[in-house]
PDB file of C-alpha atoms in Angstrom:
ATOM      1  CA  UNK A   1       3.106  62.384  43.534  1.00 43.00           C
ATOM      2  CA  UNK A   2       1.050  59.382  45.062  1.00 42.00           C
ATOM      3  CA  UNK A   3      -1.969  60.243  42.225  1.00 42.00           C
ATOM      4  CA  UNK A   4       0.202  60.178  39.392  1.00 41.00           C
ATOM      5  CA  UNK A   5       1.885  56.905  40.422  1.00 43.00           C
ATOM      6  CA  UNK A   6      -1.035  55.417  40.761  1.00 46.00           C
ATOM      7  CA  UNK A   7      -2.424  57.021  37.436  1.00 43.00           C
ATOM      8  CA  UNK A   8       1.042  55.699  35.915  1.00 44.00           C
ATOM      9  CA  UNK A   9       0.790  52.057  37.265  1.00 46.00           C
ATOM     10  CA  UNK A  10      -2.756  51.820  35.944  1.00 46.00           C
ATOM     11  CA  UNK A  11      -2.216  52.683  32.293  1.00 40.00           C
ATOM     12  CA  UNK A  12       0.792  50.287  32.695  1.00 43.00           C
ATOM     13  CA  UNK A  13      -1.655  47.202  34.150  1.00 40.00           C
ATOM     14  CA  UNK A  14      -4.134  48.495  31.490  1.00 44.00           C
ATOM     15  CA  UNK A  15      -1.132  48.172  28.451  1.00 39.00           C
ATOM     16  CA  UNK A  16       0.067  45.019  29.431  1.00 38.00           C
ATOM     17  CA  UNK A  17      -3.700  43.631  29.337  1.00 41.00           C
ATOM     18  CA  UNK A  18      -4.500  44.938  26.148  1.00 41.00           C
ATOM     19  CA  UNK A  19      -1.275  42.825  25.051  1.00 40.00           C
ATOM     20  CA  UNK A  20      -1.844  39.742  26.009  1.00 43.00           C
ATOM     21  CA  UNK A  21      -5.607  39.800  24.565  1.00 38.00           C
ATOM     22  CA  UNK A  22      -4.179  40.718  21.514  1.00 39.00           C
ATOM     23  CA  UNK A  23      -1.664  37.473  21.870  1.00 42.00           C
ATOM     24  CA  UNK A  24      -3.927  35.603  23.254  1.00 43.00           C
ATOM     25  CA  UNK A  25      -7.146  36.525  20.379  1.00 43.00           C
ATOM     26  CA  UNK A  26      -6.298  35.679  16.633  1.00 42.00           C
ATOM     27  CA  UNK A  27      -9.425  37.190  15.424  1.00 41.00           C
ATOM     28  CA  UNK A  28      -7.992  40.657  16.966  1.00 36.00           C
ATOM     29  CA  UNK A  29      -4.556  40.199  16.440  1.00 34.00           C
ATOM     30  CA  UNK A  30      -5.390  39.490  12.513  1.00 38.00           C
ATOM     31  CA  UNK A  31      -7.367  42.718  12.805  1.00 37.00           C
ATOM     32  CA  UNK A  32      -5.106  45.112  14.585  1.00 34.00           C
ATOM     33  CA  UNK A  33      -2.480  44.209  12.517  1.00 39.00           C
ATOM     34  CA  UNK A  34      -4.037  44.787   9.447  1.00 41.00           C
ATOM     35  CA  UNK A  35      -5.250  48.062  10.250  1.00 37.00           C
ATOM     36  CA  UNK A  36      -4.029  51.254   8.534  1.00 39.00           C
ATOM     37  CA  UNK A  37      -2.679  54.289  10.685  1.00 34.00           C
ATOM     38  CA  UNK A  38      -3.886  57.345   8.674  1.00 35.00           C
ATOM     39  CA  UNK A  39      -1.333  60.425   9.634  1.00 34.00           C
ATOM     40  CA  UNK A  40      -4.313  62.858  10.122  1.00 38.00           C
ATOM     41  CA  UNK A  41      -3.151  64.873  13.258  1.00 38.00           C
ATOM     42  CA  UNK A  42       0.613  64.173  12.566  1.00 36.00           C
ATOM     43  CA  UNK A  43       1.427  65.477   9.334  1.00 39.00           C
ATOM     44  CA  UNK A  44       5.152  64.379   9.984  1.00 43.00           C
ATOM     45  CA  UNK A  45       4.370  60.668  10.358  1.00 38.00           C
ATOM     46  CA  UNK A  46       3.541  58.594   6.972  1.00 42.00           C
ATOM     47  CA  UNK A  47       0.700  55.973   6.404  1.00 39.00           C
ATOM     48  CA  UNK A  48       1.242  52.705   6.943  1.00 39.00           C
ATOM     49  CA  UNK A  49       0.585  50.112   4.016  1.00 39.00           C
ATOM     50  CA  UNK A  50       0.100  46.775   5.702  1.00 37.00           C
ATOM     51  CA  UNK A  51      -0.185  43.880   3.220  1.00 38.00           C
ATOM     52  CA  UNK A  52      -3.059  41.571   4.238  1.00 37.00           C
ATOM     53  CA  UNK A  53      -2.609  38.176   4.445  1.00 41.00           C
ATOM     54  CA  UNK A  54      -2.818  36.221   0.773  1.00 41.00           C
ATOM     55  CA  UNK A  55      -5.614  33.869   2.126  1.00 44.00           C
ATOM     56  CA  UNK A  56      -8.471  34.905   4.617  1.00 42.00           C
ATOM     57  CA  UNK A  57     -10.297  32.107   6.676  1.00 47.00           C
ATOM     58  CA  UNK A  58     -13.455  31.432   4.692  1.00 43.00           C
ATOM     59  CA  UNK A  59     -16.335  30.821   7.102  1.00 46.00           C
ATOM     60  CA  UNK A  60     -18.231  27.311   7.348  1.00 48.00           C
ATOM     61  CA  UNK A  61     -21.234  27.092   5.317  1.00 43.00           C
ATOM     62  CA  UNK A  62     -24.420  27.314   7.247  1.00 43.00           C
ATOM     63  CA  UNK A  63     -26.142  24.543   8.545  1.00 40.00           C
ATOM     64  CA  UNK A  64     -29.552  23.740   6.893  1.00 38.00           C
ATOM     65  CA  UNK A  65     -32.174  22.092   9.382  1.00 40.00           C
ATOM     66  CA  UNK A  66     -33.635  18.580   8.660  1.00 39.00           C
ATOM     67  CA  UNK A  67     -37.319  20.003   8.738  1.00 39.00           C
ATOM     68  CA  UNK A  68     -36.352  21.620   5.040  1.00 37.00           C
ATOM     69  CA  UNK A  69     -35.780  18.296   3.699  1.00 34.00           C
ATOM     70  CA  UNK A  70     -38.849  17.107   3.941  1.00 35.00           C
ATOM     71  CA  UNK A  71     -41.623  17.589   1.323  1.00 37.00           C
ATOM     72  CA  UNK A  72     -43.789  21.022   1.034  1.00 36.00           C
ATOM     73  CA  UNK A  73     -40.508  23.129   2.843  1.00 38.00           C
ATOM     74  CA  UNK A  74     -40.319  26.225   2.557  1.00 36.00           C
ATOM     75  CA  UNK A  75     -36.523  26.772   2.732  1.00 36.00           C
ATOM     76  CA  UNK A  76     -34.082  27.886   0.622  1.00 34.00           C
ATOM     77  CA  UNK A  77     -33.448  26.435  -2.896  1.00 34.00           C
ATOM     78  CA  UNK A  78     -30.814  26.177  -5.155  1.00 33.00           C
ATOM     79  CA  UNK A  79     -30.767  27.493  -8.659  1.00 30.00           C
ATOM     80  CA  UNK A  80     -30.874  24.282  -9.941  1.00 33.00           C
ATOM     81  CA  UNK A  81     -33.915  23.492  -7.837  1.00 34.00           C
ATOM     82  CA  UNK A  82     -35.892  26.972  -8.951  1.00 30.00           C
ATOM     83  CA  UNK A  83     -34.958  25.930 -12.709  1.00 31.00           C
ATOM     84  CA  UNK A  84     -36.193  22.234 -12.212  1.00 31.00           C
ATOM     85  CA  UNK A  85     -39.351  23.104 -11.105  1.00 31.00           C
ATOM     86  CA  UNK A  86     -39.937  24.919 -14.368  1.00 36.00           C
ATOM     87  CA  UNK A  87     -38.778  22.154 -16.814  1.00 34.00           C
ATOM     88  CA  UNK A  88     -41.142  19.839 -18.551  1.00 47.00           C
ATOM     89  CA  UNK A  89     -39.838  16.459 -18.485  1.00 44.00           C
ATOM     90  CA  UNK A  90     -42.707  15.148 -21.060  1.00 47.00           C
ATOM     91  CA  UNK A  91     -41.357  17.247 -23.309  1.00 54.00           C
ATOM     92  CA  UNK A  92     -37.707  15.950 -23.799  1.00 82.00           C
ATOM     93  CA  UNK A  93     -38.723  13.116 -26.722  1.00 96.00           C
ATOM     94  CA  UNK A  94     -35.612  12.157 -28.777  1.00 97.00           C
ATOM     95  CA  UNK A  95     -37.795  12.040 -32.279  1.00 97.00           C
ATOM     96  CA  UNK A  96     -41.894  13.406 -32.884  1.00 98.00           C
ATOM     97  CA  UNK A  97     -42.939  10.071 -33.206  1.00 97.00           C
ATOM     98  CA  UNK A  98     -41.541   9.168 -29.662  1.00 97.00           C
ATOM     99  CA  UNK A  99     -43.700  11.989 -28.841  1.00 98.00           C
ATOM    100  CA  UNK A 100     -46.585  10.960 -30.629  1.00 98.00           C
ATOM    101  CA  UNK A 101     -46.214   7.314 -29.585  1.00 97.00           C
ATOM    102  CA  UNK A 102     -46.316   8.810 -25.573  1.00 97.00           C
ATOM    103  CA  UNK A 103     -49.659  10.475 -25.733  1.00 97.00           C
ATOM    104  CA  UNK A 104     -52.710   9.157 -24.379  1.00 95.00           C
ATOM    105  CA  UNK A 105     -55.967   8.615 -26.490  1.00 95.00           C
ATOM    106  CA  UNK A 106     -58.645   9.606 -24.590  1.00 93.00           C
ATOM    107  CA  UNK A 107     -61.927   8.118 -25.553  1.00 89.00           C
ATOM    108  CA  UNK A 108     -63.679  11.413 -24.985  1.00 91.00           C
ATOM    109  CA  UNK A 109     -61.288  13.850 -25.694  1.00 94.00           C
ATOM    110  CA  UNK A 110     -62.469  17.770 -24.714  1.00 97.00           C
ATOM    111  CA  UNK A 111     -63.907  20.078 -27.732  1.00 97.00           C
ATOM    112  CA  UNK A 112     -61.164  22.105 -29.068  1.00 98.00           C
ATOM    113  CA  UNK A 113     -58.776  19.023 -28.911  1.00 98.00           C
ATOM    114  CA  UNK A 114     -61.385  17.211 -30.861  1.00 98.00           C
ATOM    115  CA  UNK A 115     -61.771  20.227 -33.093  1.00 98.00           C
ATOM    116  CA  UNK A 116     -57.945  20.464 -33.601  1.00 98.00           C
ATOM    117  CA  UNK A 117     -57.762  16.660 -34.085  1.00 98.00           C
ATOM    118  CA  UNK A 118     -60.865  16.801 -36.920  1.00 98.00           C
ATOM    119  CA  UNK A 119     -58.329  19.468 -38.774  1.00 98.00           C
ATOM    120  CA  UNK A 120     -55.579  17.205 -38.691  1.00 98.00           C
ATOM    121  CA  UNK A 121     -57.418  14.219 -39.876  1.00 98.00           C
ATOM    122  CA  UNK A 122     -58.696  15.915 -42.762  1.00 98.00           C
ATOM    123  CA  UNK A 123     -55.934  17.898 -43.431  1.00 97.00           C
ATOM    124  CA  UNK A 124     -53.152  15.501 -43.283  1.00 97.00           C
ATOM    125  CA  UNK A 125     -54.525  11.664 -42.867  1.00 96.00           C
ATOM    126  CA  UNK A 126     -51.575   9.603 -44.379  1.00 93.00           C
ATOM    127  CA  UNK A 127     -49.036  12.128 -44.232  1.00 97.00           C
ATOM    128  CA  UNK A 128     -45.600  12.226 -42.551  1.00 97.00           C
ATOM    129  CA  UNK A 129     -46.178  13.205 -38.829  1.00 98.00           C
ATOM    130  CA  UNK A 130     -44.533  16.464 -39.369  1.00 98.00           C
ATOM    131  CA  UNK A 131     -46.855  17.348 -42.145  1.00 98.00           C
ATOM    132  CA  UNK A 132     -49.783  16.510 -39.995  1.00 98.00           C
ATOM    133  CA  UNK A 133     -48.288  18.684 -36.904  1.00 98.00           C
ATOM    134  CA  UNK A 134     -47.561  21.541 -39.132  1.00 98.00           C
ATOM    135  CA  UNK A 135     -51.171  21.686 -40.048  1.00 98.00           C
ATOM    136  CA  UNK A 136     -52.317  21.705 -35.643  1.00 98.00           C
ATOM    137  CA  UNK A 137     -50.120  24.535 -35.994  1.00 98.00           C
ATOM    138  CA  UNK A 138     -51.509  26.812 -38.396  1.00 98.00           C
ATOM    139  CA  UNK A 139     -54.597  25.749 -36.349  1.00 98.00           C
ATOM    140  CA  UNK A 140     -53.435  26.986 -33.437  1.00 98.00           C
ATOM    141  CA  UNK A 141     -51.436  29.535 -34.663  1.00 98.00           C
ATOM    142  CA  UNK A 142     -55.088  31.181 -36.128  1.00 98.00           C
ATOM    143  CA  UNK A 143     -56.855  31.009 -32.960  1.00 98.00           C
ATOM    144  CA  UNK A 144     -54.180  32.930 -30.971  1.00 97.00           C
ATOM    145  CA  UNK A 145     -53.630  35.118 -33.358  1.00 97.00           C
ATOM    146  CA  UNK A 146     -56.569  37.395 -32.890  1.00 96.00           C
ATOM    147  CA  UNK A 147     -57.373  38.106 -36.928  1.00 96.00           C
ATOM    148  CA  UNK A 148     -58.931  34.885 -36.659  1.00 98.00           C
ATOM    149  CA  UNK A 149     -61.757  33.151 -34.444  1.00 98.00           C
ATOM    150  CA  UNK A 150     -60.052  32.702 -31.001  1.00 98.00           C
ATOM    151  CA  UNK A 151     -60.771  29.143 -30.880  1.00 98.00           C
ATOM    152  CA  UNK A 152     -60.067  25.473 -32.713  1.00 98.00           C
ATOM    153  CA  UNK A 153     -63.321  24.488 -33.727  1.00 98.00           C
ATOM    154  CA  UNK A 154     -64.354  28.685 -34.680  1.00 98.00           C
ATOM    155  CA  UNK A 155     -61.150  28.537 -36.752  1.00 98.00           C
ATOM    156  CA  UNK A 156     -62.310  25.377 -38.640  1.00 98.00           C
ATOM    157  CA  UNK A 157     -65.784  26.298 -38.454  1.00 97.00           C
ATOM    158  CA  UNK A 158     -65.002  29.887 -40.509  1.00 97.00           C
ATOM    159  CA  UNK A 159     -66.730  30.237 -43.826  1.00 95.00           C
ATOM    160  CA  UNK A 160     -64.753  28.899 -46.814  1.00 94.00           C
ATOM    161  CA  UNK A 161     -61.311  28.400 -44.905  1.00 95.00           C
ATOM    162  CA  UNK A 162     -61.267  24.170 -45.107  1.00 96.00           C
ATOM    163  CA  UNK A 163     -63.031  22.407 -47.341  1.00 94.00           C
ATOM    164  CA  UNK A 164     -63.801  19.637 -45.866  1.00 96.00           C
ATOM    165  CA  UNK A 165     -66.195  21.571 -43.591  1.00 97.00           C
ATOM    166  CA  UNK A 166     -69.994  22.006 -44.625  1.00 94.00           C
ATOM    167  CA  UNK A 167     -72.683  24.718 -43.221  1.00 93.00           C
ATOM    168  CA  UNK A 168     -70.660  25.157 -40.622  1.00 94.00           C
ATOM    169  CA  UNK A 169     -70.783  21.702 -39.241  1.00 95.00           C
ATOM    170  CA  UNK A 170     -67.512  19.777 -38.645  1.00 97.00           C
ATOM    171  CA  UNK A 171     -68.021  15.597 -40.515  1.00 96.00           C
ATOM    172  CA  UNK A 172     -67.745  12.782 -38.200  1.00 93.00           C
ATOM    173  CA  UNK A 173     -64.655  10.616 -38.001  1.00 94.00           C
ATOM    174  CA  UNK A 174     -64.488   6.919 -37.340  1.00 90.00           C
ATOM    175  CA  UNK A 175     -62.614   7.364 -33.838  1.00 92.00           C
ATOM    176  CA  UNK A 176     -61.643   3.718 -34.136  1.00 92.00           C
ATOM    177  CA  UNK A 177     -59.093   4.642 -36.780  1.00 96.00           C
ATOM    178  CA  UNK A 178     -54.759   4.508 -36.437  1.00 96.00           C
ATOM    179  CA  UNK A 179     -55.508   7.420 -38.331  1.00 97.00           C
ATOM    180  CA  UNK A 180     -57.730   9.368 -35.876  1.00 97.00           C
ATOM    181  CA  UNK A 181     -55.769   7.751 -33.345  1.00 97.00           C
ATOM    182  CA  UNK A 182     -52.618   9.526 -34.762  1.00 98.00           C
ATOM    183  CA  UNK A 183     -54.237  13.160 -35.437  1.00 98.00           C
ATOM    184  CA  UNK A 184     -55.490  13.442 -31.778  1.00 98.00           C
ATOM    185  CA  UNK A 185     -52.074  12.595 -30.761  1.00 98.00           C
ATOM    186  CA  UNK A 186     -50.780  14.602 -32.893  1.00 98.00           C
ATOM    187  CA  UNK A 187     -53.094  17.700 -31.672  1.00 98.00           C
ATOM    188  CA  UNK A 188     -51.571  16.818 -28.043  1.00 98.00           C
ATOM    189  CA  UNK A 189     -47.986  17.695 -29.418  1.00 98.00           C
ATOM    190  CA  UNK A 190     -49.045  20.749 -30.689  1.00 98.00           C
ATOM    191  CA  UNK A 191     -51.451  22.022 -28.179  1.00 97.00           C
ATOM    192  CA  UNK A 192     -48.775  21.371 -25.177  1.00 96.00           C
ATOM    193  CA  UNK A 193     -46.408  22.321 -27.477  1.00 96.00           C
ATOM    194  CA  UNK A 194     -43.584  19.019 -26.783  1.00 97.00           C
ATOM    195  CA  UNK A 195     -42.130  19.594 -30.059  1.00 97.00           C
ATOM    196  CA  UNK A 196     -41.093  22.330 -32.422  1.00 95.00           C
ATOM    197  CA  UNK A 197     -42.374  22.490 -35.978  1.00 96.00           C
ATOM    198  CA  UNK A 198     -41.145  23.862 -39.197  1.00 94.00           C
ATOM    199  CA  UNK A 199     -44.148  25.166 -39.893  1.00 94.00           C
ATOM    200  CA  UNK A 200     -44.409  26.796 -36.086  1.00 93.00           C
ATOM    201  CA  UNK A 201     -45.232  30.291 -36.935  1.00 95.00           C
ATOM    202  CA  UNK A 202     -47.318  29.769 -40.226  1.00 98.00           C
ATOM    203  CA  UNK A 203     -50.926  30.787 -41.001  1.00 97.00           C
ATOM    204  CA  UNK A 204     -51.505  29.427 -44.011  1.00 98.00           C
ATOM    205  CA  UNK A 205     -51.342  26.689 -46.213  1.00 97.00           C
ATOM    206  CA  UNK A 206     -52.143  24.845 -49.393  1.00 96.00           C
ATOM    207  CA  UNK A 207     -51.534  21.946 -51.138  1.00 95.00           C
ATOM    208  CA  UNK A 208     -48.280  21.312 -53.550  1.00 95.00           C
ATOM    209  CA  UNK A 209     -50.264  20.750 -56.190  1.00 94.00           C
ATOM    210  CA  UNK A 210     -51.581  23.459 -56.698  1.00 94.00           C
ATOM    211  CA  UNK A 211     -50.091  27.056 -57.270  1.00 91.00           C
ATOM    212  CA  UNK A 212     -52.578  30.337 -55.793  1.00 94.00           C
ATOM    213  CA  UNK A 213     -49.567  32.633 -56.374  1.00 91.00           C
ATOM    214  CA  UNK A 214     -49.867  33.850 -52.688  1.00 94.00           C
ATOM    215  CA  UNK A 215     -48.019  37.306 -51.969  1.00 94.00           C
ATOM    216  CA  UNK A 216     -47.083  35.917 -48.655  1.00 97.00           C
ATOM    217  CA  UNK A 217     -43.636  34.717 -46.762  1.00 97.00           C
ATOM    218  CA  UNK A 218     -43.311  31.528 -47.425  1.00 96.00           C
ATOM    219  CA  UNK A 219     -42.010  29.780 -43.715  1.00 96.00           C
ATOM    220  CA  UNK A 220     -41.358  25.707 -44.743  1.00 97.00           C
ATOM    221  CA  UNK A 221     -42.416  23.158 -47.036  1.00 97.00           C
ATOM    222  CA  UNK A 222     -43.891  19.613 -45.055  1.00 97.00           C
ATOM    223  CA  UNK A 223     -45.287  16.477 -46.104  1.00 94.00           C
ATOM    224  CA  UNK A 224     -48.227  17.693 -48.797  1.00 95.00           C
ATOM    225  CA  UNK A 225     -48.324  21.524 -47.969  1.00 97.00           C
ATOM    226  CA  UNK A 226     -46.744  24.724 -48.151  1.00 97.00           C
ATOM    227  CA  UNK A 227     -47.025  26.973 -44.937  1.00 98.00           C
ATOM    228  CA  UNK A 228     -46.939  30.617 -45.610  1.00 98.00           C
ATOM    229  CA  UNK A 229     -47.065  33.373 -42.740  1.00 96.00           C
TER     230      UNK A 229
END
Protein backbone atom coordinates (compact mmCIF):
# COMPACT_ATOMS: atom_id res chain seq x y z
CA UNK A 1 0.00 0.00 0.00
CA UNK A 2 3.10 2.27 0.91
CA UNK A 3 4.42 1.76 -3.07
CA UNK A 4 1.35 2.77 -4.58
CA UNK A 5 0.99 5.88 -2.38
CA UNK A 6 4.04 6.87 -3.15
CA UNK A 7 3.55 5.96 -6.96
CA UNK A 8 0.14 8.03 -6.52
CA UNK A 9 1.71 11.17 -4.85
CA UNK A 10 4.36 11.29 -7.56
CA UNK A 11 2.19 11.41 -10.67
CA UNK A 12 0.21 13.99 -8.57
CA UNK A 13 3.64 16.30 -7.88
CA UNK A 14 4.47 15.40 -11.55
CA UNK A 15 0.63 16.82 -12.82
CA UNK A 16 0.65 19.76 -10.90
CA UNK A 17 4.25 20.66 -12.44
CA UNK A 18 3.36 20.07 -15.82
CA UNK A 19 0.52 22.77 -14.99
CA UNK A 20 2.08 25.43 -13.90
CA UNK A 21 4.81 25.27 -16.86
CA UNK A 22 2.09 25.30 -19.05
CA UNK A 23 0.71 28.64 -17.08
CA UNK A 24 3.69 29.83 -16.57
CA UNK A 25 5.16 29.24 -20.69
CA UNK A 26 3.05 31.07 -23.46
CA UNK A 27 4.99 29.53 -26.18
CA UNK A 28 3.61 25.99 -24.75
CA UNK A 29 0.45 26.98 -23.60
CA UNK A 30 -0.27 28.51 -27.30
CA UNK A 31 0.90 25.09 -28.46
CA UNK A 32 -0.89 22.64 -26.28
CA UNK A 33 -3.87 24.33 -26.77
CA UNK A 34 -3.88 24.33 -30.26
CA UNK A 35 -3.18 20.83 -30.64
CA UNK A 36 -5.66 18.32 -32.12
CA UNK A 37 -6.63 15.05 -30.13
CA UNK A 38 -7.05 12.45 -32.94
CA UNK A 39 -9.58 9.56 -31.46
CA UNK A 40 -7.27 6.74 -32.76
CA UNK A 41 -7.45 4.18 -29.82
CA UNK A 42 -10.91 5.48 -28.62
CA UNK A 43 -13.24 5.11 -31.31
CA UNK A 44 -16.04 6.47 -28.89
CA UNK A 45 -14.39 9.85 -28.30
CA UNK A 46 -14.60 12.57 -31.31
CA UNK A 47 -11.75 14.88 -32.65
CA UNK A 48 -11.30 17.96 -31.40
CA UNK A 49 -11.36 21.08 -33.84
CA UNK A 50 -9.51 23.83 -32.03
CA UNK A 51 -9.65 27.18 -33.86
CA UNK A 52 -6.19 28.80 -33.87
CA UNK A 53 -5.77 32.08 -32.93
CA UNK A 54 -6.67 34.82 -35.93
CA UNK A 55 -3.13 36.41 -35.61
CA UNK A 56 0.20 34.46 -34.87
CA UNK A 57 3.27 36.43 -33.42
CA UNK A 58 5.40 37.18 -36.47
CA UNK A 59 9.07 36.83 -35.54
CA UNK A 60 11.61 39.91 -35.60
CA UNK A 61 13.48 40.25 -38.69
CA UNK A 62 17.05 39.17 -38.46
CA UNK A 63 19.71 41.31 -37.64
CA UNK A 64 22.22 42.07 -40.48
CA UNK A 65 25.92 42.73 -39.20
CA UNK A 66 27.68 46.11 -39.91
CA UNK A 67 30.67 44.27 -41.73
CA UNK A 68 27.94 43.72 -44.81
CA UNK A 69 27.60 47.32 -45.19
CA UNK A 70 30.68 48.03 -46.15
CA UNK A 71 31.95 47.86 -49.78
CA UNK A 72 33.01 44.36 -51.57
CA UNK A 73 30.39 42.30 -48.85
CA UNK A 74 29.43 39.41 -49.53
CA UNK A 75 26.03 39.31 -47.76
CA UNK A 76 22.76 39.04 -48.71
CA UNK A 77 21.06 41.37 -51.27
CA UNK A 78 17.86 42.49 -52.04
CA UNK A 79 16.09 42.08 -55.31
CA UNK A 80 16.35 45.47 -55.96
CA UNK A 81 20.08 45.35 -55.34
CA UNK A 82 20.62 42.02 -57.78
CA UNK A 83 18.47 44.05 -60.49
CA UNK A 84 20.57 47.34 -60.00
CA UNK A 85 23.64 45.84 -60.59
CA UNK A 86 22.42 44.82 -64.01
CA UNK A 87 20.99 48.21 -65.19
CA UNK A 88 22.87 50.57 -67.40
CA UNK A 89 22.47 53.97 -66.20
CA UNK A 90 24.24 55.50 -69.53
CA UNK A 91 21.66 54.19 -71.25
CA UNK A 92 18.51 56.01 -69.83
CA UNK A 93 18.82 59.32 -72.39
CA UNK A 94 15.43 61.12 -72.64
CA UNK A 95 15.95 61.82 -76.68
CA UNK A 96 19.03 60.15 -79.27
CA UNK A 97 20.55 63.31 -79.47
CA UNK A 98 20.96 63.49 -75.58
CA UNK A 99 22.60 60.31 -76.29
CA UNK A 100 24.64 61.38 -78.99
CA UNK A 101 25.53 64.68 -77.31
CA UNK A 102 26.95 62.25 -74.07
CA UNK A 103 29.48 60.28 -75.98
CA UNK A 104 33.03 60.85 -75.95
CA UNK A 105 35.16 61.48 -79.17
CA UNK A 106 38.10 59.74 -78.86
CA UNK A 107 40.93 61.00 -80.94
CA UNK A 108 42.00 57.48 -81.76
CA UNK A 109 39.07 55.60 -81.72
CA UNK A 110 39.67 51.44 -82.03
CA UNK A 111 39.20 49.78 -85.70
CA UNK A 112 35.78 48.49 -85.98
CA UNK A 113 34.40 51.71 -84.27
CA UNK A 114 36.30 53.60 -86.85
CA UNK A 115 35.07 51.20 -89.48
CA UNK A 116 31.42 51.56 -88.25
CA UNK A 117 31.88 55.36 -87.97
CA UNK A 118 33.44 55.53 -91.88
CA UNK A 119 29.85 53.73 -92.81
CA UNK A 120 27.94 56.22 -91.13
CA UNK A 121 29.73 59.16 -92.50
CA UNK A 122 29.31 58.07 -95.89
CA UNK A 123 26.16 56.66 -95.57
CA UNK A 124 24.27 59.27 -93.80
CA UNK A 125 26.49 62.70 -93.42
CA UNK A 126 23.70 65.41 -93.08
CA UNK A 127 20.97 63.25 -92.23
CA UNK A 128 18.60 63.17 -89.23
CA UNK A 129 20.42 61.26 -86.38
CA UNK A 130 18.04 58.45 -86.65
CA UNK A 131 18.76 57.99 -90.28
CA UNK A 132 22.42 57.92 -89.56
CA UNK A 133 21.90 55.26 -86.53
CA UNK A 134 19.72 53.14 -88.64
CA UNK A 135 22.51 52.78 -91.08
CA UNK A 136 25.33 51.55 -87.73
CA UNK A 137 22.63 49.18 -87.52
CA UNK A 138 22.38 47.40 -90.63
CA UNK A 139 26.18 47.55 -90.04
CA UNK A 140 26.09 45.80 -87.16
CA UNK A 141 23.26 43.89 -87.76
CA UNK A 142 25.53 42.21 -90.95
CA UNK A 143 28.44 41.39 -88.93
CA UNK A 144 26.47 39.39 -86.30
CA UNK A 145 24.53 37.93 -88.51
CA UNK A 146 26.83 35.26 -89.79
CA UNK A 147 25.73 35.46 -93.82
CA UNK A 148 27.92 38.30 -93.75
CA UNK A 149 31.70 39.09 -92.79
CA UNK A 150 31.71 38.89 -88.92
CA UNK A 151 33.17 42.20 -88.56
CA UNK A 152 32.58 46.26 -89.25
CA UNK A 153 35.26 47.06 -91.43
CA UNK A 154 34.87 43.12 -93.42
CA UNK A 155 31.22 44.16 -93.78
CA UNK A 156 32.15 47.52 -95.44
CA UNK A 157 35.11 46.16 -96.99
CA UNK A 158 32.79 43.30 -99.03
CA UNK A 159 32.88 43.56 -102.78
CA UNK A 160 30.19 45.81 -104.30
CA UNK A 161 28.04 46.25 -101.00
CA UNK A 162 28.83 50.38 -100.46
CA UNK A 163 29.86 52.40 -102.92
CA UNK A 164 31.74 54.61 -101.52
CA UNK A 165 34.38 51.91 -100.91
CA UNK A 166 37.23 51.27 -103.59
CA UNK A 167 39.60 47.99 -104.01
CA UNK A 168 38.78 47.19 -100.89
CA UNK A 169 40.20 50.16 -99.17
CA UNK A 170 37.97 52.27 -96.86
CA UNK A 171 38.56 56.68 -98.04
CA UNK A 172 39.87 58.87 -95.42
CA UNK A 173 37.69 61.28 -93.51
CA UNK A 174 38.61 64.70 -92.25
CA UNK A 175 38.30 63.65 -88.40
CA UNK A 176 38.10 67.35 -87.63
CA UNK A 177 34.56 67.42 -88.96
CA UNK A 178 30.89 67.99 -86.70
CA UNK A 179 30.14 65.56 -89.17
CA UNK A 180 32.70 62.82 -88.33
CA UNK A 181 32.35 64.00 -84.96
CA UNK A 182 28.60 63.02 -85.09
CA UNK A 183 28.97 59.49 -87.00
CA UNK A 184 31.52 58.18 -84.40
CA UNK A 185 29.10 59.16 -81.83
CA UNK A 186 26.64 57.91 -83.46
CA UNK A 187 28.52 54.35 -83.93
CA UNK A 188 28.85 54.50 -79.91
CA UNK A 189 24.92 54.43 -79.66
CA UNK A 190 24.68 51.67 -81.75
CA UNK A 191 27.56 49.54 -80.83
CA UNK A 192 26.57 49.77 -76.89
CA UNK A 193 23.32 49.70 -78.01
CA UNK A 194 21.82 53.06 -75.59
CA UNK A 195 19.06 53.48 -77.91
CA UNK A 196 16.58 51.55 -79.97
CA UNK A 197 16.22 52.10 -83.70
CA UNK A 198 13.51 51.71 -86.20
CA UNK A 199 15.60 50.25 -88.37
CA UNK A 200 17.04 47.73 -85.41
CA UNK A 201 16.67 44.47 -87.10
CA UNK A 202 17.27 45.52 -90.84
CA UNK A 203 19.93 44.28 -93.31
CA UNK A 204 19.50 46.25 -95.99
CA UNK A 205 19.04 49.44 -97.40
CA UNK A 206 18.84 51.89 -100.25
CA UNK A 207 18.21 55.17 -101.03
CA UNK A 208 14.48 56.77 -101.59
CA UNK A 209 15.27 57.70 -104.71
CA UNK A 210 15.64 55.06 -106.19
CA UNK A 211 13.31 51.92 -106.61
CA UNK A 212 15.41 48.10 -106.97
CA UNK A 213 12.01 46.40 -106.51
CA UNK A 214 13.52 44.30 -103.60
CA UNK A 215 11.44 41.02 -102.71
CA UNK A 216 12.27 41.67 -99.15
CA UNK A 217 10.26 42.79 -95.75
CA UNK A 218 10.39 46.06 -95.66
CA UNK A 219 11.14 47.00 -91.53
CA UNK A 220 11.02 51.25 -91.47
CA UNK A 221 11.57 54.13 -93.54
CA UNK A 222 14.45 56.88 -91.88
CA UNK A 223 15.94 59.98 -92.91
CA UNK A 224 17.17 59.10 -96.79
CA UNK A 225 16.77 55.20 -96.74
CA UNK A 226 14.60 52.36 -96.72
CA UNK A 227 15.68 49.38 -94.39
CA UNK A 228 14.54 46.05 -95.54
CA UNK A 229 15.24 42.69 -93.53
Amino acid sequence: MKFFARAAGSVAVTLCAAAMVCATTPGLAVELANTEFLAVDRPDIQTKNVAYPAQVPIPPAPIVPAEWTSEGDQGPQTLADSTKSDARPDADYASLSDAVAAQGIPDSPDDELRCLAIGVYYESKGEPLAGQLAVAEVILNRADSGRFPPSACSVLKQRGQFSFVRGGRLPNVSTGSTAWKTAVAIAKVAREELWESKASNAMFFHARHVSPRWKLAKVASVGNHIFYR
